[in-house]
Short mmCIF file of C-alpha atoms in Angstrom, two decimals:
data_model
loop_
_atom_site.label_atom_id
_atom_site.label_comp_id
_atom_site.label_asym_id
_atom_site.label_seq_id
_atom_site.Cartn_x
_atom_site.Cartn_y
_atom_site.Cartn_z
CA UNK S 1 14.73 115.54 127.90
CA UNK S 2 15.40 115.02 131.56
CA UNK S 3 12.64 115.65 134.04
CA UNK S 4 13.34 119.12 136.19
CA UNK S 5 13.84 118.06 140.11
CA UNK S 6 12.13 120.23 141.79
CA UNK S 7 13.02 121.12 145.60
CA UNK S 8 10.27 123.13 147.63
CA UNK S 9 11.02 124.01 151.20
CA UNK S 10 10.48 127.03 154.02
CA UNK S 11 14.60 127.28 154.68
CA UNK S 12 18.10 126.47 154.10
CA UNK S 13 17.87 123.93 156.36
CA UNK S 14 14.71 122.40 155.62
CA UNK S 15 15.94 122.59 151.94
CA UNK S 16 19.17 120.44 152.23
CA UNK S 17 16.85 117.53 153.52
CA UNK S 18 14.47 117.81 150.99
CA UNK S 19 17.83 117.35 148.92
CA UNK S 20 18.79 114.42 150.61
CA UNK S 21 15.18 112.91 150.88
CA UNK S 22 14.77 113.34 146.82
CA UNK S 23 17.97 111.65 146.17
CA UNK S 24 17.94 109.36 148.11
CA UNK S 25 20.60 109.66 150.54
CA UNK S 26 21.11 110.17 154.31
CA UNK S 27 22.09 113.23 156.09
CA UNK S 28 24.53 114.25 158.82
CA UNK S 29 23.83 116.14 161.84
CA UNK S 30 26.18 118.12 164.00
CA UNK S 31 24.46 120.65 166.41
CA UNK S 32 22.53 123.00 164.13
CA UNK S 33 24.71 122.14 160.78
CA UNK S 34 23.51 119.47 158.13
CA UNK S 35 25.32 118.40 155.60
CA UNK S 36 24.59 116.11 152.43
CA UNK S 37 27.07 114.56 150.09
CA UNK S 38 25.68 114.17 146.16
CA UNK S 39 25.38 110.74 145.02
CA UNK S 40 27.65 109.18 142.12
CA UNK S 41 24.22 108.44 139.97
CA UNK S 42 23.65 112.47 140.49
CA UNK S 43 26.45 113.87 139.78
CA UNK S 44 30.17 114.93 143.11
CA UNK S 45 30.07 117.81 145.58
CA UNK S 46 28.83 118.73 149.29
CA UNK S 47 25.56 120.85 150.52
CA UNK S 48 26.24 122.54 153.72
CA UNK S 49 23.20 124.12 156.22
CA UNK S 50 23.52 125.73 159.76
CA UNK S 51 21.18 128.04 161.67
CA UNK S 52 21.73 130.57 163.96
CA UNK S 53 19.93 133.08 166.88
CA UNK S 54 17.50 135.92 165.59
CA UNK S 55 16.60 134.03 161.91
CA UNK S 56 19.88 134.02 160.00
CA UNK S 57 20.58 130.81 158.47
CA UNK S 58 23.51 129.38 155.93
CA UNK S 59 24.22 127.43 153.17
CA UNK S 60 27.45 126.18 151.32
CA UNK S 61 26.99 124.57 147.90
CA UNK S 62 29.24 123.11 145.92
CA UNK S 63 28.63 120.23 143.65
CA UNK S 64 28.27 119.37 140.00
CA UNK S 65 25.53 117.99 138.83
CA UNK S 66 25.05 115.18 135.73
CA UNK S 67 21.27 116.86 134.87
CA UNK S 68 20.09 120.20 135.74
CA UNK S 69 18.24 121.07 138.78
CA UNK S 70 16.15 124.28 140.13
CA UNK S 71 14.76 124.26 143.93
CA UNK S 72 12.04 126.81 144.30
CA UNK S 73 13.40 129.01 148.28
CA UNK S 74 11.26 129.97 150.59
CA UNK S 75 7.50 129.76 149.81
CA UNK S 76 5.45 130.86 152.91
CA UNK S 77 3.90 133.80 154.44
CA UNK S 78 7.43 135.30 156.33
CA UNK S 79 10.05 135.88 152.88
CA UNK S 80 13.78 135.57 153.76
CA UNK S 81 15.94 138.15 152.20
CA UNK S 82 18.28 135.74 151.07
CA UNK S 83 22.26 137.32 150.09
CA UNK S 84 24.11 134.70 147.44
CA UNK S 85 27.81 134.51 146.81
CA UNK S 86 28.76 132.94 143.81
CA UNK S 87 32.59 132.12 143.85
CA UNK S 88 32.72 129.76 140.55
CA UNK S 89 30.45 128.79 137.34
CA UNK S 90 26.97 130.99 136.42
CA UNK S 91 23.85 130.06 137.76
CA UNK S 92 20.21 131.26 137.21
CA UNK S 93 17.79 132.50 139.31
CA UNK S 94 14.88 133.81 139.06
CA UNK S 95 11.06 134.73 140.56
CA UNK S 96 8.59 132.13 139.78
CA UNK S 97 5.59 133.29 137.86
CA UNK S 98 7.50 136.18 135.91
CA UNK S 99 9.02 135.55 133.04
CA UNK S 100 12.21 137.68 133.77
CA UNK S 101 15.94 135.28 135.17
CA UNK S 102 18.87 136.78 136.36
CA UNK S 103 22.37 134.98 135.73
CA UNK S 104 24.38 135.49 138.73
CA UNK S 105 27.96 135.03 137.27
CA UNK S 106 31.36 134.33 138.40
CA UNK S 107 32.30 136.59 140.96
CA UNK S 108 28.65 138.18 141.67
CA UNK S 109 26.54 138.37 145.29
CA UNK S 110 22.81 138.87 144.41
CA UNK S 111 20.47 140.75 146.95
CA UNK S 112 17.19 138.66 147.06
CA UNK S 113 13.63 139.09 147.95
CA UNK S 114 10.43 136.85 146.99
CA UNK S 115 7.01 137.60 147.79
CA UNK S 116 4.22 135.02 148.94
CA UNK S 117 3.33 135.19 145.24
CA UNK S 118 6.67 134.99 143.53
CA UNK S 119 9.21 133.10 145.46
CA UNK S 120 12.47 132.66 144.89
CA UNK S 121 13.97 129.40 142.13
CA UNK S 122 17.30 128.89 142.00
CA UNK S 123 18.45 127.02 138.74
CA UNK S 124 21.17 124.96 138.79
CA UNK S 125 23.23 123.98 135.40
CA UNK S 126 24.52 119.95 134.60
CA UNK S 127 28.08 119.19 134.14
CA UNK S 128 29.17 122.83 135.20
CA UNK S 129 31.38 122.87 138.75
CA UNK S 130 28.61 124.73 141.05
CA UNK S 131 29.71 126.92 144.40
CA UNK S 132 27.97 129.08 146.25
CA UNK S 133 27.33 130.60 149.79
CA UNK S 134 24.69 131.67 150.57
CA UNK S 135 23.23 133.54 154.19
CA UNK S 136 19.11 134.04 154.53
CA UNK S 137 17.98 136.11 157.16
CA UNK S 138 14.54 136.04 158.30
CA UNK S 139 13.60 139.66 158.73
CA UNK S 140 10.95 138.97 161.59
CA UNK S 141 13.10 137.80 163.70
CA UNK S 142 16.20 139.48 162.64
CA UNK S 143 14.09 143.20 163.48
CA UNK S 144 14.72 142.54 167.24
CA UNK S 145 18.87 142.09 166.73
CA UNK S 146 18.47 145.37 164.57
CA UNK S 147 15.04 147.58 165.22
CA UNK S 148 17.22 150.39 167.20
CA UNK S 149 19.50 150.49 164.40
CA UNK S 150 17.07 150.98 161.57
CA UNK S 151 16.72 154.79 161.07
CA UNK S 152 20.23 155.56 160.78
CA UNK S 153 20.21 153.12 157.94
CA UNK S 154 20.39 153.85 154.61
CA UNK S 155 16.95 154.91 153.86
CA UNK S 156 16.56 151.79 151.02
CA UNK S 157 18.24 149.77 153.62
CA UNK S 158 15.84 150.37 156.25
CA UNK S 159 12.31 149.54 153.54
CA UNK S 160 14.13 146.29 152.75
CA UNK S 161 14.49 144.96 156.26
CA UNK S 162 11.39 146.84 157.36
CA UNK S 163 9.61 144.65 155.00
CA UNK S 164 9.56 141.45 157.52
CA UNK S 165 6.86 140.00 155.44
CA UNK S 166 8.13 140.23 152.10
CA UNK S 167 6.05 142.31 150.90
CA UNK S 168 7.90 143.85 148.12
CA UNK S 169 10.15 141.90 145.15
CA UNK S 170 13.65 143.00 145.32
CA UNK S 171 16.48 142.07 143.19
CA UNK S 172 20.16 143.63 143.32
CA UNK S 173 22.77 141.82 141.93
CA UNK S 174 27.13 143.23 142.07
CA UNK S 175 30.64 141.49 142.54
CA UNK S 176 31.15 141.19 145.61
CA UNK S 177 33.98 142.24 147.53
CA UNK S 178 37.21 141.75 148.30
CA UNK S 179 36.65 141.24 152.80
CA UNK S 180 33.31 139.12 151.78
CA UNK S 181 35.58 136.63 150.14
CA UNK S 182 38.02 135.91 152.68
CA UNK S 183 35.41 135.62 154.92
CA UNK S 184 34.01 133.34 153.42
CA UNK S 185 37.18 131.50 152.51
CA UNK S 186 37.37 131.14 156.87
CA UNK S 187 34.20 129.50 156.54
CA UNK S 188 35.21 127.18 154.11
CA UNK S 189 38.71 126.54 156.15
CA UNK S 190 37.32 126.06 159.21
CA UNK S 191 38.91 123.18 161.39
CA UNK S 192 37.20 123.31 164.66
CA UNK S 193 33.59 121.41 165.64
CA UNK S 194 30.84 121.23 167.79
CA UNK S 195 29.83 124.78 169.78
CA UNK S 196 33.56 126.52 168.65
CA UNK S 197 32.49 126.33 165.17
CA UNK S 198 29.24 127.00 165.60
CA UNK S 199 29.94 130.47 167.30
CA UNK S 200 33.25 131.24 164.56
CA UNK S 201 30.54 130.96 161.42
CA UNK S 202 27.67 132.66 162.74
CA UNK S 203 30.40 135.67 163.51
CA UNK S 204 31.30 135.51 159.80
CA UNK S 205 28.02 135.90 159.16
CA UNK S 206 27.28 138.57 161.04
CA UNK S 207 30.53 139.73 159.83
CA UNK S 208 29.49 139.45 155.79
CA UNK S 209 26.12 140.83 156.10
CA UNK S 210 27.64 143.75 157.61
CA UNK S 211 30.06 143.89 154.97
CA UNK S 212 27.68 143.05 152.18
CA UNK S 213 25.67 146.31 153.45
CA UNK S 214 28.17 148.59 153.43
CA UNK S 215 29.22 147.14 150.06
CA UNK S 216 24.95 148.32 148.71
CA UNK S 217 26.10 151.58 150.12
CA UNK S 218 28.55 151.92 148.34
CA UNK S 219 27.61 150.65 144.57
CA UNK S 220 25.27 153.60 145.06
CA UNK S 221 27.84 155.44 145.17
CA UNK S 222 29.85 156.68 141.54
CA UNK S 223 31.65 154.03 140.10
CA UNK S 224 34.85 156.22 140.10
CA UNK S 225 34.67 157.17 144.02
CA UNK S 226 34.17 153.14 145.31
CA UNK S 227 36.15 152.79 148.12
CA UNK S 228 35.52 148.92 148.64
CA UNK S 229 37.60 147.01 146.57
CA UNK S 230 35.58 143.88 144.68
CA UNK S 231 36.50 140.24 143.74
CA UNK S 232 36.12 140.34 140.44
CA UNK S 233 38.44 143.40 140.57
CA UNK S 234 40.80 142.14 141.82
CA UNK S 235 41.54 139.75 139.18
CA UNK S 236 41.95 142.39 136.78
CA UNK S 237 44.98 144.08 139.47
CA UNK S 238 46.42 141.11 139.41
CA UNK S 239 46.19 140.92 135.75
CA UNK S 240 47.94 144.32 135.42
CA UNK S 241 50.53 142.96 138.03
CA UNK S 242 51.48 140.39 135.90
CA UNK S 243 51.37 142.52 132.40
CA UNK S 244 54.01 145.05 134.12
CA UNK S 245 56.44 142.56 135.54
CA UNK S 246 56.33 141.05 132.05
CA UNK S 247 56.19 144.12 130.24
CA UNK S 248 58.85 146.43 132.12
CA UNK S 249 60.93 147.12 128.96
CA UNK S 250 57.60 149.38 127.27
CA UNK S 251 54.86 149.72 130.45
CA UNK S 252 53.85 153.45 131.17
CA UNK S 253 50.89 154.46 129.81
CA UNK S 254 49.00 153.97 133.19
CA UNK S 255 45.58 155.23 130.81
CA UNK S 256 46.01 151.59 128.50
CA UNK S 257 47.41 149.34 131.08
CA UNK S 258 43.77 150.16 132.57
CA UNK S 259 41.89 149.52 129.48
CA UNK S 260 43.72 145.71 128.68
CA UNK S 261 42.36 145.09 132.17
CA UNK S 262 38.74 146.67 131.76
CA UNK S 263 39.71 148.66 134.46
CA UNK S 264 39.32 152.75 134.61
CA UNK S 265 42.43 154.27 135.51
CA UNK S 266 40.89 155.28 138.95
CA UNK S 267 40.02 151.90 140.52
CA UNK S 268 43.40 150.85 138.66
CA UNK S 269 45.36 153.61 141.00
CA UNK S 270 42.60 153.09 143.92
CA UNK S 271 43.25 149.38 143.48
CA UNK S 272 47.05 148.95 143.56
CA UNK S 273 46.78 151.72 146.39
CA UNK S 274 45.01 149.17 148.41
CA UNK S 275 45.53 145.18 147.44
CA UNK S 276 49.71 146.62 146.95
CA UNK S 277 49.82 149.79 149.35
CA UNK S 278 51.59 152.35 146.57
CA UNK S 279 50.24 153.62 143.13
CA UNK S 280 50.96 151.88 139.92
CA UNK S 281 53.76 154.04 139.31
CA UNK S 282 55.07 153.27 142.33
CA UNK S 283 54.42 149.63 141.46
CA UNK S 284 56.30 149.71 138.21
CA UNK S 285 59.03 151.76 139.47
CA UNK S 286 60.07 148.88 141.82
CA UNK S 287 59.57 146.21 140.04
CA UNK S 288 62.20 147.69 137.42
CA UNK S 289 64.60 148.53 140.88
CA UNK S 290 64.02 144.42 141.00
CA UNK S 291 64.78 143.24 137.63
CA UNK S 292 67.33 145.09 137.57
CA UNK S 293 69.21 144.34 140.84
CA UNK S 294 68.56 140.63 139.22
CA UNK S 295 70.08 141.18 135.59
CA UNK S 296 72.88 142.62 137.56
CA UNK S 297 72.97 138.78 139.38
CA UNK S 298 73.11 137.33 137.06
CA UNK S 299 74.09 138.21 133.84
CA UNK S 300 77.51 140.09 132.27
CA UNK S 301 75.02 143.10 131.08
CA UNK S 302 76.75 146.95 131.57
CA UNK S 303 75.18 149.48 133.50
CA UNK S 304 73.50 151.15 130.47
CA UNK S 305 72.05 147.21 128.65
CA UNK S 306 70.20 146.95 131.99
CA UNK S 307 68.62 150.23 132.02
CA UNK S 308 66.84 150.02 128.42
CA UNK S 309 65.77 146.38 129.21
CA UNK S 310 63.82 147.92 132.38
CA UNK S 311 62.22 150.24 130.60
CA UNK S 312 64.29 153.35 131.46
CA UNK S 313 65.51 155.75 129.25
CA UNK S 314 68.19 157.73 131.39
CA UNK S 315 71.07 156.34 133.15
CA UNK S 316 71.28 159.14 135.40
CA UNK S 317 67.85 158.82 136.51
CA UNK S 318 68.58 154.13 136.72
CA UNK S 319 70.86 156.01 138.98
CA UNK S 320 69.06 157.90 141.12
CA UNK S 321 66.20 155.67 141.72
CA UNK S 322 68.41 152.14 142.39
CA UNK S 323 69.85 154.42 144.77
CA UNK S 324 66.36 155.34 146.61
CA UNK S 325 65.72 152.17 146.85
CA UNK S 326 69.20 150.29 147.93
CA UNK S 327 71.14 152.72 149.73
CA UNK S 328 73.67 152.44 146.49
CA UNK S 329 74.83 153.25 143.04
CA UNK S 330 74.20 150.35 140.28
CA UNK S 331 78.11 150.89 139.97
CA UNK S 332 78.55 150.69 143.55
CA UNK S 333 76.56 147.25 143.53
CA UNK S 334 78.36 145.69 140.71
CA UNK S 335 81.83 146.38 142.37
CA UNK S 336 80.38 144.99 145.41
CA UNK S 337 79.12 141.83 143.10
CA UNK S 338 82.35 141.56 141.34
CA UNK S 339 84.15 139.08 143.97
CA UNK S 340 81.30 137.18 144.20
CA UNK S 341 80.76 136.71 140.44
CA UNK S 342 84.89 136.06 139.99
CA UNK S 343 84.77 133.11 142.49
CA UNK S 344 82.00 131.67 140.03
CA UNK S 345 83.82 131.71 137.20
CA UNK S 346 86.64 130.55 138.27
CA UNK S 347 84.57 127.62 140.37
#
């Protein structure tokens, strides 16, 4: 069995430097940014890290490794708060010296704090595509920035940030929000260089932290009453939208649709409102009108046939909905199309 690689350092930037040393590759630096390319004999991909003011740092890791690799973060007197966002295959976190392991799956985030006795150990599997984004906060230095706001914070968050020396172990995992996913993508696509790049990415890191703290409080509420849309939920909402589009003739039961995609009815309704700006029923109605309009333009089906084709049993109700959407009845629209269809038949 291949020997496991142990990587011990005090900060994310130092982690990347140490990885470069152990892989025997050079690292590139520009201002406060460091980057390495994984050598072919070890795998493929890149690792980037940046450090900012008030003890904030980030690491963007996108690799596929030939062997399992594990590294240990922050075995120092001041234990940072780590927030990890997983964009690809699952990997494992555990507190060194503890038996429990935490699997961090696709589209999940983990907020982690180790202590002087049990440091963070991250284990990356071989072969699988691994892509995660890690924000690190040195709470002792960060306190200068948020000290005045701590008394107004959620009590659990206040306790977490006041533990500046990392006395208590902490691990919390959840699906991260759509807003966080958007910020991470904006960082990864940033084409700026030098000082503008550093300022832009630092601002986005603070934006991610703000979204994450909001989500942490939101996660403590009842699942049916959560207001923040998770990235994993978006995938299920998009799946529901695809089902609606492909099964318009029979999709009526919203409870059954929610069950098929693994969501409760409230989450499905709230998610459609957030993602598409309308209820599920209105989305279905709009899709049916779009399909009906397309059938009129592309086929010779009559209005009754089209009515049943789109899953509506009443011709009068279909006419009412169509007029609301297009300001004319289906009959009027067919008359409008008739000259165009006749010309296409003669040519």
